[in-house]
Short mmCIF file of C-alpha atoms and ligand atoms in Angstrom, two decimals:
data_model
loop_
_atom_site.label_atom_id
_atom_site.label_comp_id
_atom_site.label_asym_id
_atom_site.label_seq_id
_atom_site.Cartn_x
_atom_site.Cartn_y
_atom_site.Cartn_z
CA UNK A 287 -13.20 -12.21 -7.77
CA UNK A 288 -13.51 -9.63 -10.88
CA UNK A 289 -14.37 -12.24 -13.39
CA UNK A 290 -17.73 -11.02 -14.87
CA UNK A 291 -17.98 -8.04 -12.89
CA UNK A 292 -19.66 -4.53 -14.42
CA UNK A 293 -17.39 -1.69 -13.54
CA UNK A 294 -18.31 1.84 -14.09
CA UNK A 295 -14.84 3.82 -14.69
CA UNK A 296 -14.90 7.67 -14.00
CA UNK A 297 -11.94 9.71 -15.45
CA UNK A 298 -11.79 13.24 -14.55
CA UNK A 299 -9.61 15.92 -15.38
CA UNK A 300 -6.19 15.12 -14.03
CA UNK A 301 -2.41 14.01 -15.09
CA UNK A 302 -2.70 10.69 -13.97
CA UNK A 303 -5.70 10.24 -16.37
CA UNK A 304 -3.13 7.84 -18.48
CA UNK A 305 -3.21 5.61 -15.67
CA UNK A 306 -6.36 4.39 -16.16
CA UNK A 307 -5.80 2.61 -19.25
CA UNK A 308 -3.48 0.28 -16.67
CA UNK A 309 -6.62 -0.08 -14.21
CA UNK A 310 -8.56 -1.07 -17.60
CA UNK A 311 -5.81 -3.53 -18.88
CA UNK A 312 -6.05 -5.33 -15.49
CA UNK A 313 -9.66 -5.37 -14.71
CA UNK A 314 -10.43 -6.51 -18.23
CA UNK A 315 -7.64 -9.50 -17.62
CA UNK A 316 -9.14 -10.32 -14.70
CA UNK A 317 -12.47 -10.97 -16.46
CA UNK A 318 -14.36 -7.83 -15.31
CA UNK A 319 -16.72 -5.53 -18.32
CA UNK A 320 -15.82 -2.17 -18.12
CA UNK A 321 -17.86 0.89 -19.24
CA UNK A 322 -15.85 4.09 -18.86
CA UNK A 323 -17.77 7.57 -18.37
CA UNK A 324 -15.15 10.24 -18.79
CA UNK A 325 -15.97 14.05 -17.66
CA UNK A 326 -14.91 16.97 -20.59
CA UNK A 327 -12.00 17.51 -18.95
CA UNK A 328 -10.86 14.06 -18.42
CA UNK A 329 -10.91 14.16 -22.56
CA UNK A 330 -8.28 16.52 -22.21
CA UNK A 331 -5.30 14.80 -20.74
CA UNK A 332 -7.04 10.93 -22.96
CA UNK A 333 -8.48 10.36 -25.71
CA UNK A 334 -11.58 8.37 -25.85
CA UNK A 335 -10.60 6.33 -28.43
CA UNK A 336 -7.90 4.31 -26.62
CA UNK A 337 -10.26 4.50 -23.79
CA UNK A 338 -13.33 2.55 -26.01
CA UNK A 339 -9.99 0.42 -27.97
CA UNK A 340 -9.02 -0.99 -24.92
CA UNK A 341 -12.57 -1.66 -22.92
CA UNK A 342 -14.64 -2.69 -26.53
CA UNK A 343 -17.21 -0.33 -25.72
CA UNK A 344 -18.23 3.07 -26.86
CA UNK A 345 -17.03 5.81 -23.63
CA UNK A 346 -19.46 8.14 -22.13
CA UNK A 347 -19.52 11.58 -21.74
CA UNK A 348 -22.25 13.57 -23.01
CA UNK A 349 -26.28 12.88 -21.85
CA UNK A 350 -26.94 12.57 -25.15
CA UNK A 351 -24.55 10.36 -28.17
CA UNK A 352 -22.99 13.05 -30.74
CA UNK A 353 -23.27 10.16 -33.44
CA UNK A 354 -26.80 9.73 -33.39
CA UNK A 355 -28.60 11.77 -30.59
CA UNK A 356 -29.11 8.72 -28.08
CA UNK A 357 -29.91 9.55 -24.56
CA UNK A 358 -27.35 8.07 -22.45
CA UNK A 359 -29.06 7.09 -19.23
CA UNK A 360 -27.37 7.07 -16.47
CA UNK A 361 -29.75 6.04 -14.20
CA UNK A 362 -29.53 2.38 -16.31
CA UNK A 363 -25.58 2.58 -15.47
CA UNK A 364 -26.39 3.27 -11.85
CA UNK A 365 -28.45 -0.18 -12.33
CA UNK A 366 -26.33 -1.90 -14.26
CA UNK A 367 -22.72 -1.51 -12.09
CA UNK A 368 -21.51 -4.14 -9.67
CA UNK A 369 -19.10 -0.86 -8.25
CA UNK A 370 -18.65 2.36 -9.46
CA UNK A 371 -14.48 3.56 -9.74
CA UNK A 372 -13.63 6.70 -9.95
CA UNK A 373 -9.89 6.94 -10.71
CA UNK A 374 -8.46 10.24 -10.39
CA UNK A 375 -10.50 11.78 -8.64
CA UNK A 376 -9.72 15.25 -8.74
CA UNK A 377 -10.37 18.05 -5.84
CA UNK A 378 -13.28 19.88 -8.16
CA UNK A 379 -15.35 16.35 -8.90
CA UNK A 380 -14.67 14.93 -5.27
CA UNK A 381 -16.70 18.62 -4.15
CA UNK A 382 -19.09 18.00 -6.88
CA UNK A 383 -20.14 14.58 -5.28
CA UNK A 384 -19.73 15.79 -1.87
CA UNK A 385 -22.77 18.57 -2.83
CA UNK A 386 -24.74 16.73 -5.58
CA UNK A 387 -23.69 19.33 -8.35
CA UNK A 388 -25.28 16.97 -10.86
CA UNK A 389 -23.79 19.60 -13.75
CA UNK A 390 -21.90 16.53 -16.44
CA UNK A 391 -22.19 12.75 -16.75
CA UNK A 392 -19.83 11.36 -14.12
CA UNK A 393 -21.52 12.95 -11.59
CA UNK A 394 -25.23 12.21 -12.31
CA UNK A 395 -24.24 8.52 -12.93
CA UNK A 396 -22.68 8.70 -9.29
CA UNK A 397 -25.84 10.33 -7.71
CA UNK A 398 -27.75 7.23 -9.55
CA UNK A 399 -25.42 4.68 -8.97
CA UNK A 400 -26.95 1.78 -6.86
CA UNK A 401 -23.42 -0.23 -6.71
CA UNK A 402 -20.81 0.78 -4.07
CA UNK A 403 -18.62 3.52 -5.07
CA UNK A 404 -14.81 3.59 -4.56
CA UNK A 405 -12.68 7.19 -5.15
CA UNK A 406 -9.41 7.54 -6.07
CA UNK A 407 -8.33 11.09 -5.24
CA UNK A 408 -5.49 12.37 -7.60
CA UNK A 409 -4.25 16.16 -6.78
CA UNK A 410 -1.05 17.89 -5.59
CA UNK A 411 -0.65 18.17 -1.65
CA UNK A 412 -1.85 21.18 -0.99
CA UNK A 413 -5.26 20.72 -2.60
CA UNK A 414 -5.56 17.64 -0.94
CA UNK A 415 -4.68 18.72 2.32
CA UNK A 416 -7.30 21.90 2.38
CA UNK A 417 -9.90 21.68 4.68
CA UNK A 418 -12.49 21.74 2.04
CA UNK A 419 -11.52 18.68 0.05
CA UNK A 420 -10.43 16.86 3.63
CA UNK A 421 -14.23 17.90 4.53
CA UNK A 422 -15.73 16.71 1.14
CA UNK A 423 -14.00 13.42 1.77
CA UNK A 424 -15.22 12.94 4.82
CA UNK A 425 -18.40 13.38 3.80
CA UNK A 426 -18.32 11.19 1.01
CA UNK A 427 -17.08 8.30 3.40
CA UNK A 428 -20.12 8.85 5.46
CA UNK A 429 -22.02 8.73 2.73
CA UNK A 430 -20.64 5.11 2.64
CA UNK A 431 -18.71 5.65 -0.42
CA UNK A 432 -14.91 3.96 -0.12
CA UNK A 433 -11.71 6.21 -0.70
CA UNK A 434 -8.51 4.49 -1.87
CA UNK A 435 -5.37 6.38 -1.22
CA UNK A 436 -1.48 5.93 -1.90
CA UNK A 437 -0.24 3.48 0.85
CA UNK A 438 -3.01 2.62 2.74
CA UNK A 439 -5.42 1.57 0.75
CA UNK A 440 -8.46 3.04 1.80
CA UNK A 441 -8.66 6.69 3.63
CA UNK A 442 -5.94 7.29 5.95
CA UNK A 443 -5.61 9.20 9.07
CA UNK A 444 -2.30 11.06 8.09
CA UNK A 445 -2.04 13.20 5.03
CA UNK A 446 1.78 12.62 4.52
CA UNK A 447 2.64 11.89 1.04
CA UNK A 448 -1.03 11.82 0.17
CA UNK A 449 -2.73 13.54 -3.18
CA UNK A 450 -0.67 10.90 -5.96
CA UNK A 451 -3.11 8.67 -6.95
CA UNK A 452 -2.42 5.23 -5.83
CA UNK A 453 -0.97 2.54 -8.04
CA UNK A 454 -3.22 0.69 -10.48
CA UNK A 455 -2.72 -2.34 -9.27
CA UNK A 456 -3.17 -1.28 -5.90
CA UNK A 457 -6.64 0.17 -7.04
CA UNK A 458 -7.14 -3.16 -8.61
CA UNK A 459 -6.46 -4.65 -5.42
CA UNK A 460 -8.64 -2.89 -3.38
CA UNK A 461 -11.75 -3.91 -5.58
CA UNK A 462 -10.95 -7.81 -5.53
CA UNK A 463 -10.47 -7.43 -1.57
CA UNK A 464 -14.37 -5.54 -1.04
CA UNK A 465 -15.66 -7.80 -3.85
CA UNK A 466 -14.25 -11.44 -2.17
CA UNK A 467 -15.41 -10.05 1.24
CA UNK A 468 -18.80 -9.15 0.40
CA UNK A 469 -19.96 -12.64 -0.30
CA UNK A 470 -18.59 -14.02 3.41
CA UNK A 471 -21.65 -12.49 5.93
CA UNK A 472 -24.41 -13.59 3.16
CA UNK A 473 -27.22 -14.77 5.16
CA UNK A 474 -25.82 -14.29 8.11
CA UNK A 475 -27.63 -11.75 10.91
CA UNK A 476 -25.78 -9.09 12.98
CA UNK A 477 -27.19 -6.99 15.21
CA UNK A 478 -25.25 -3.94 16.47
CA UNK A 479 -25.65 -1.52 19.48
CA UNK A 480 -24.65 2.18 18.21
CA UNK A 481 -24.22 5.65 19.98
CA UNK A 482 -25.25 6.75 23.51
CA UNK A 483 -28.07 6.27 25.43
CA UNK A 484 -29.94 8.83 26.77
CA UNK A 485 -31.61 8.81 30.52
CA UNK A 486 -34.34 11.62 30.99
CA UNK A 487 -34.12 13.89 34.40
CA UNK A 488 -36.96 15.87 33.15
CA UNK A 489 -38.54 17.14 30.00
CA UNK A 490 -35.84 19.07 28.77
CA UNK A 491 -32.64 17.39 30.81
CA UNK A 492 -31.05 14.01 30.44
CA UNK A 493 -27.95 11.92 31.59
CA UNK A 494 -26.12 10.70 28.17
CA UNK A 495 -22.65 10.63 27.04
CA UNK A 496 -19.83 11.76 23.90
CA UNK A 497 -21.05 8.87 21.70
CA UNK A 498 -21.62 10.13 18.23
CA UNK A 499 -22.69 6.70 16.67
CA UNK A 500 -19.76 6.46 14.37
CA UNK A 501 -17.53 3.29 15.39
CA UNK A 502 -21.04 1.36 15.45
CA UNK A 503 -22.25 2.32 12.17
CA UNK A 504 -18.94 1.72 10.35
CA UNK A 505 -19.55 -1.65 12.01
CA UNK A 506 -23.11 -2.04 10.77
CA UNK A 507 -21.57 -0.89 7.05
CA UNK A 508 -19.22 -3.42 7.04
CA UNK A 509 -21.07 -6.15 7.76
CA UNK A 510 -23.93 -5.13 5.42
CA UNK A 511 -21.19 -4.84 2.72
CA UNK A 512 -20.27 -8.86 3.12
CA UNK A 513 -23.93 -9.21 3.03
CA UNK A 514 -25.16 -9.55 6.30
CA UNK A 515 -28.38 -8.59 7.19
CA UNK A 516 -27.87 -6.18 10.19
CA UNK A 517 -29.92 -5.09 13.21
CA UNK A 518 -28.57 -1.77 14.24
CA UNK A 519 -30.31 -0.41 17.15
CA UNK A 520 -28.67 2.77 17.70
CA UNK A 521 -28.86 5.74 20.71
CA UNK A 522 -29.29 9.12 19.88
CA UNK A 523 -26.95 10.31 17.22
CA UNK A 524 -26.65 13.46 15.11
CA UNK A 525 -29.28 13.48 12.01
CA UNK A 526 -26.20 13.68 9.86
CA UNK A 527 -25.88 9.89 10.75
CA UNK A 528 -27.53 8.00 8.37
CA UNK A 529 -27.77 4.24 7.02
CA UNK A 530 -27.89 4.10 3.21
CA UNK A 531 -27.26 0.04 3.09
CA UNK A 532 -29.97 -1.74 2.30
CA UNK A 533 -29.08 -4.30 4.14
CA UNK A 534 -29.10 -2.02 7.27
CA UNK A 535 -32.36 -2.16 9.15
CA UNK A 536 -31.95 0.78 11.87
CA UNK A 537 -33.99 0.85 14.83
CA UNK A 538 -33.66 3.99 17.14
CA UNK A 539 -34.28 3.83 20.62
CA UNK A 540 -33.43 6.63 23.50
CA UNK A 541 -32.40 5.03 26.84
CA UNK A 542 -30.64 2.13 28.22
CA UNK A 543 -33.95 0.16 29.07
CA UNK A 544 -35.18 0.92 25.35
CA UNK A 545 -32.15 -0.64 23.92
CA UNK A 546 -32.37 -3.98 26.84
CA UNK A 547 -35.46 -4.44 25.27
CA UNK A 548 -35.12 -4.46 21.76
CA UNK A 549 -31.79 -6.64 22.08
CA UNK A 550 -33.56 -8.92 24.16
CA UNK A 551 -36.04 -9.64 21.01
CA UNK A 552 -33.94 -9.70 18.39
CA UNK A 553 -30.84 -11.40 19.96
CA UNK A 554 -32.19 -15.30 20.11
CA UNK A 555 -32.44 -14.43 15.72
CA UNK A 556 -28.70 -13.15 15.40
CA UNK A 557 -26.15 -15.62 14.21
CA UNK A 558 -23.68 -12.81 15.53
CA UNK A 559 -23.92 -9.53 17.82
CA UNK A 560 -21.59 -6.59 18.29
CA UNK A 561 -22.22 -4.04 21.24
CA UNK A 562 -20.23 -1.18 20.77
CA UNK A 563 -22.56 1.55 22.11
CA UNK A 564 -22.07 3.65 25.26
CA UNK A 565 -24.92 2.52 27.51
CA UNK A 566 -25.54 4.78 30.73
CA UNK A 567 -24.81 2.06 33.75
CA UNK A 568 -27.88 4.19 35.74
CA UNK A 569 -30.54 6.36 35.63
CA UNK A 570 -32.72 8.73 37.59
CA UNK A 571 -34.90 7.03 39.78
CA UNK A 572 -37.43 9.37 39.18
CA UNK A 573 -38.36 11.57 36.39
CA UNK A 574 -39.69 14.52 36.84
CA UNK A 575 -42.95 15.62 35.15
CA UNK A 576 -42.18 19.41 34.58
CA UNK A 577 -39.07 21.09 34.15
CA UNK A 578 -37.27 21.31 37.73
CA UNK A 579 -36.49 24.99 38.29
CA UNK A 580 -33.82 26.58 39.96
CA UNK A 581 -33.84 26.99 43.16
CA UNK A 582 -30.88 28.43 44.40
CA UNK A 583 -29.71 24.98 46.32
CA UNK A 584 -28.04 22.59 45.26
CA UNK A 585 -30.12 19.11 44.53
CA UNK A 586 -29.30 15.57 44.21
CA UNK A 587 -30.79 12.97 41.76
CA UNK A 588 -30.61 9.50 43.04
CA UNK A 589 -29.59 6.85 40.35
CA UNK A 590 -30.81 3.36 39.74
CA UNK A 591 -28.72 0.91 37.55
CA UNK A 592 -29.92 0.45 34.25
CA UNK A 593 -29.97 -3.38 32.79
CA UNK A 594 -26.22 -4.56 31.57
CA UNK A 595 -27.33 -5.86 28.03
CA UNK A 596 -24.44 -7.62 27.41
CA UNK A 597 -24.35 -9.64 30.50
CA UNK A 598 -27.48 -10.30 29.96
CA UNK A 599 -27.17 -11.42 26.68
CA UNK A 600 -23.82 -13.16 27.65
CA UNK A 601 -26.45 -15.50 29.56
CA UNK A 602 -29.07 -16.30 27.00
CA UNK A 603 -25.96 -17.04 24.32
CA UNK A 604 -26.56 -20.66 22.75
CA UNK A 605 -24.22 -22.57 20.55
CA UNK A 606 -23.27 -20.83 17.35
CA UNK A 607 -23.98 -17.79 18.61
CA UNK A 608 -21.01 -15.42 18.69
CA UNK A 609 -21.05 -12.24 20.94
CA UNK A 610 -18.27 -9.04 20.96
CA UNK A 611 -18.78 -6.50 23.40
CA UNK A 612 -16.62 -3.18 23.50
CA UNK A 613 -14.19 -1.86 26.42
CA UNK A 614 -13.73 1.76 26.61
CA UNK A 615 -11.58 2.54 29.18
CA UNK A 616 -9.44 5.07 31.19
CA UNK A 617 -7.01 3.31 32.85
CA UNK A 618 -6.09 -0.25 33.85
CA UNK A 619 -7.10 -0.92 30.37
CA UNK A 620 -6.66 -4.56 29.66
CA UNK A 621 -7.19 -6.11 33.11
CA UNK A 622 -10.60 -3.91 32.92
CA UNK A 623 -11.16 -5.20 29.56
CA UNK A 624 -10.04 -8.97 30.42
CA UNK A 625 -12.55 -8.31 33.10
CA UNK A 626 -15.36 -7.43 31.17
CA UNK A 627 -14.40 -10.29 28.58
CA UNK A 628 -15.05 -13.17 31.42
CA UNK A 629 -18.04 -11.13 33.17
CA UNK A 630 -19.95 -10.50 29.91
CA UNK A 631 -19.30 -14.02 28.03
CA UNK A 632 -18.07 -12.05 24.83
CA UNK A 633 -16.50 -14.11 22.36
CA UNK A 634 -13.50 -11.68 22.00
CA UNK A 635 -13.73 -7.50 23.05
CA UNK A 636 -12.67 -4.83 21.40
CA UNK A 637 -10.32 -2.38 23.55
CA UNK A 638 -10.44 1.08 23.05
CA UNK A 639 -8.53 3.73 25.18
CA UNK A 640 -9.15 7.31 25.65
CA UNK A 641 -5.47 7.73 26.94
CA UNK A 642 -5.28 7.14 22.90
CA UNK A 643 -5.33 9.96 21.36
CA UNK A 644 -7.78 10.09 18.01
CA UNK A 645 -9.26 7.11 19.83
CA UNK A 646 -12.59 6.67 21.44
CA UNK A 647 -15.71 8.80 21.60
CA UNK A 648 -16.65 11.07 18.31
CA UNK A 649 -13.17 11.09 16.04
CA UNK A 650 -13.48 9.95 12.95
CA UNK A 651 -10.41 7.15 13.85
CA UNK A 652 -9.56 4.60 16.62
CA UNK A 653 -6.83 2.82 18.33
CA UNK A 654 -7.85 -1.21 19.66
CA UNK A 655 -6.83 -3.66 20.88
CA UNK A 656 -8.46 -7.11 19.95
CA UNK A 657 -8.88 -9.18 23.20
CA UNK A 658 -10.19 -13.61 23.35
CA UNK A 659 -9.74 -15.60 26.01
CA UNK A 660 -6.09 -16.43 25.14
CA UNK A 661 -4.62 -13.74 22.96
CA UNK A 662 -4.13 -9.99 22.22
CA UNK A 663 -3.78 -8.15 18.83
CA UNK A 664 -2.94 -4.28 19.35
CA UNK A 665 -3.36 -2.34 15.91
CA UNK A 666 -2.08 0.86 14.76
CA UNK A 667 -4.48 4.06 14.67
CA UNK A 668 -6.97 3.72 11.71
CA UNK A 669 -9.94 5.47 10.73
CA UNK A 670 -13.27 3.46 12.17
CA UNK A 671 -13.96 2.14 8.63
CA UNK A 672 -10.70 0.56 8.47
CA UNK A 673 -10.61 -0.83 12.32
CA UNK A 674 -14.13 -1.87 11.35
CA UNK A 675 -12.50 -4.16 8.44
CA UNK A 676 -9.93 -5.35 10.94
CA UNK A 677 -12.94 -6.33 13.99
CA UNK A 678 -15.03 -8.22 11.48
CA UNK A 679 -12.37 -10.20 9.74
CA UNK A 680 -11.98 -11.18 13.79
CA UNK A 681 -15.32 -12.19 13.97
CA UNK A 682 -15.42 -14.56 10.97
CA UNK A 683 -11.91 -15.81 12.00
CA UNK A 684 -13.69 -16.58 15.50
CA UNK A 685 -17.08 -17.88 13.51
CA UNK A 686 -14.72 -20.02 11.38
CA UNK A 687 -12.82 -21.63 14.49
CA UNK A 688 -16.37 -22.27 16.39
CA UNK A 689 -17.56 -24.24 13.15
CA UNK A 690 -14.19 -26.32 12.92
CA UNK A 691 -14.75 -27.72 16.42
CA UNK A 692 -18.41 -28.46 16.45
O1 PMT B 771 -19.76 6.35 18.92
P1 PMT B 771 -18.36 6.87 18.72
O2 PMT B 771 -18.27 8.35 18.97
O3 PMT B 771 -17.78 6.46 17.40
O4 PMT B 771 -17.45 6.21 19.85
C1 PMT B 771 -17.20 4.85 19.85
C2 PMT B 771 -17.19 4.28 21.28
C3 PMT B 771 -16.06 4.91 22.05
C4 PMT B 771 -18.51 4.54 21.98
C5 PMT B 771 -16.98 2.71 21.11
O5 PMT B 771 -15.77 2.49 20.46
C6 PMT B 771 -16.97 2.03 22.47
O6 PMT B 771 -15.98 1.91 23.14
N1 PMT B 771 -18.17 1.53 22.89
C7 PMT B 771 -18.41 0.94 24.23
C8 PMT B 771 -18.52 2.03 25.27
C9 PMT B 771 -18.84 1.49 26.62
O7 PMT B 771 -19.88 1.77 27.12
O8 PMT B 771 -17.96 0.67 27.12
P2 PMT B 771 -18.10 -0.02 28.59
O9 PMT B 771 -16.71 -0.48 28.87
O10 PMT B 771 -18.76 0.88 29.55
O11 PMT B 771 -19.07 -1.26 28.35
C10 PMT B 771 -18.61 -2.59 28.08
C11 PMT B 771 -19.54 -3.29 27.10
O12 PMT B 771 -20.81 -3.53 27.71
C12 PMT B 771 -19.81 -2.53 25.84
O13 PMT B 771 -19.88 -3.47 24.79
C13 PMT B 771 -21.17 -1.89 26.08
O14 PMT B 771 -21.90 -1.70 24.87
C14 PMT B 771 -21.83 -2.93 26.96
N2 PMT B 771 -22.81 -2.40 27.95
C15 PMT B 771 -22.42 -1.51 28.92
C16 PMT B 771 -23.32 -1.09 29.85
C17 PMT B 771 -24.64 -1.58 29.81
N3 PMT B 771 -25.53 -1.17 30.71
N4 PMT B 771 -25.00 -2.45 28.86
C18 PMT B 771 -24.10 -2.85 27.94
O15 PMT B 771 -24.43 -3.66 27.05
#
């Protein structure tokens, strides 16, 4: 999965610098280039010399070469990459990325870098667990960027034991799994349903709901990332939501009518389609032209249902299609759920509970519960990139079984 694959290496300033001449030894064996960019600290705890002995290539570290003046572009590195690593990561580069303080090499060849980028924080517990580097994390996640950590693998939702860097070979791992997954959606089309919708009262009031958009666009991420082209029509969300894949075409809509219509168009052109956003079952009848004023009494506003998209969509499916729908319930869970399975003709749905806590609406983690016709897989709490990971390798194990019996 490595062999011929251009890695960008960033070493910053930390004890566990030494390790990555083991993350070199084994992406070089495994047939990958490597082109290391160290920051002025990182030159502290290695020495660039066994860094350029054991990748064959000259290390980076200044924007211009002491030897002979040359101007080291790193926008060419951003271009050239297949993935950028940064491994350790410490606390004071991790905030660098996190605000674009573009002030040495590593960091303007991250701001260029057109390749996914994977982080490898390295830093004692304490710094780790500080709000401001658990903020600058989380940021850099949205950002789309992927954070390996001791244990997990990728960013965890517990900070126990967290801060050591995580094994080389671990690190190693972690490429070879995003690298032999991003080849499995190619040419395949996914559309996803994101966020709330929103159902206008009046000019200033709506009906809408807690859906902040990000269980749907960790879905749209991961699909892009295996190199699917994705539909994401998405609800109102915060502007701090936003798609960076290009393989991400977003399409924003307001209410529950907006999105039925939308879906309706681009569904018959979707090998597969994953609903996960909160759609409001009604809406006014009316909608007022002006803003209502207060009148002292009470009022009523009489509701009309809004379309189901996914029952509707569960009609028009046609062979090869695949369709996963969403369950967010309050009690009853999986006979609700079941329910909704049968009623909407989903492939499989996706459980969520919010009896859960850390799952459902607007955390940056979930609890599910993976729901076909015949079986049930519960998983452990994970953050929505990782229970992303776990939904679509779902939906290609369900795309794979529909192409073995046709
Ligand atoms: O956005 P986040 O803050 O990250 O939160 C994620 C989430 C909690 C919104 C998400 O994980 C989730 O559960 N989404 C589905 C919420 C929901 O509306 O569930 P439901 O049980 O009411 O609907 C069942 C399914 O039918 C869903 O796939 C829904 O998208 C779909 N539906 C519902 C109503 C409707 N009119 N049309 C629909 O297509």
């Amino acid at each position: 999965m490595l062999q011929g694959k251009k890695i960008v290496l960033g070493i910053t300033g930390s004890i566990a610098a030494y390790k990555s001449c083991l993350i070199i030894r084994q992406l070089i064996k495994k047939g990958a280039e490597v082109q290391v960019v160290i920051t002025p600290a990182g030159k502290e705890f290695i020495t660039p010399i066994t860094l350029s002995a054991l990748t064959s290539k000259p290390v980076i570290s200044e924007f211009f070469s002491q030897r002979d003046g040359t101007w080291h572009s790193h926008v060419d590195l951003g271009l050239w990459a297949d993935a950028m690593l940064i491994a350790p990561a410490t606390a004071s580069t991790i905030g660098k990325m996190a605000n674009g303080v573009a002030d040495n090499m590593l960091i303007t060849t991250y701001l260029s870098m057109k390749a996914p980028v994977f982080i490898a924080p390295a830093m004692d517990l304490d710094m780790y667990a500080h709000p401001s580097t658990q903020q600058n994390l989380k940021t850099l996640q949205s950002y789309g960027n992927h954070i390996i950590e001791p244990g997990t693998g990728f960013l965890a939702s517990k900070l126990e034991g967290k801060g050591r860097m995580e094994e080389p070979e671990n690190i190693v791992a972690c490429l070879e799994q995003f690298f032999s997954r991003q080849e499995s959606m190619k040419g395949k089309k996914v559309l996803i349903t994101a966020g709330p919708t929103y159902e206008k009262i009046d000019p200033v009031r709506f009906i809408g709901n807690y859906s902040s958009g990000k269980m749907g666009f960790a879905l749209a991420n991961e699909c892009a990332n295996r190199g699917a082209q994705v539909e994401l029509v998405c609800g109102p969300v915060s502007s701090s939501m936003q798609v960076k894949h290009p393989n991400i075409h977003r399409i924003d809509i307001e209410s529950a009518k907006e999105m039925y219509e939308v879906c309706k168009e681009q569904y018959p052109l979707m090998d597969s389609t994953i609903l996960c956003a909160a759609v409001a079952d009604f809406a006014p009848e009316t909608v007022a032209d002006q803003k209502i004023k207060r009148t002292g009494d009470g009022m009523v506003i009489r509701l009309k249902p809004n379309p189901d998209i996914a029952a509707s969509l569960g009609q028009m499916k046609k062979e090869g299609q695949t369709l996963v729908g969403f369950a967010l319930e309050t009690n009853d869970e999986e006979s609700n759920a079941q329910a909704k399975l049968k009623k909407k003709n989903f492939d499989f749905i996706v459980l969520n509970s919010l009896k859960d806590k850390g799952a459902g609406f607007r955390t940056d983690t979930n609890k599910i519960t993976i729901i076909t016709a015949d079986s049930k897989k519960e998983y452990p709490l994970k953050t929505k990139e990782e229970v992303s990971k776990d939904i679509v390798d779902e939906l290609e194990a369900v795309i794979g079984q529909k192409a073995e019996t046709r």
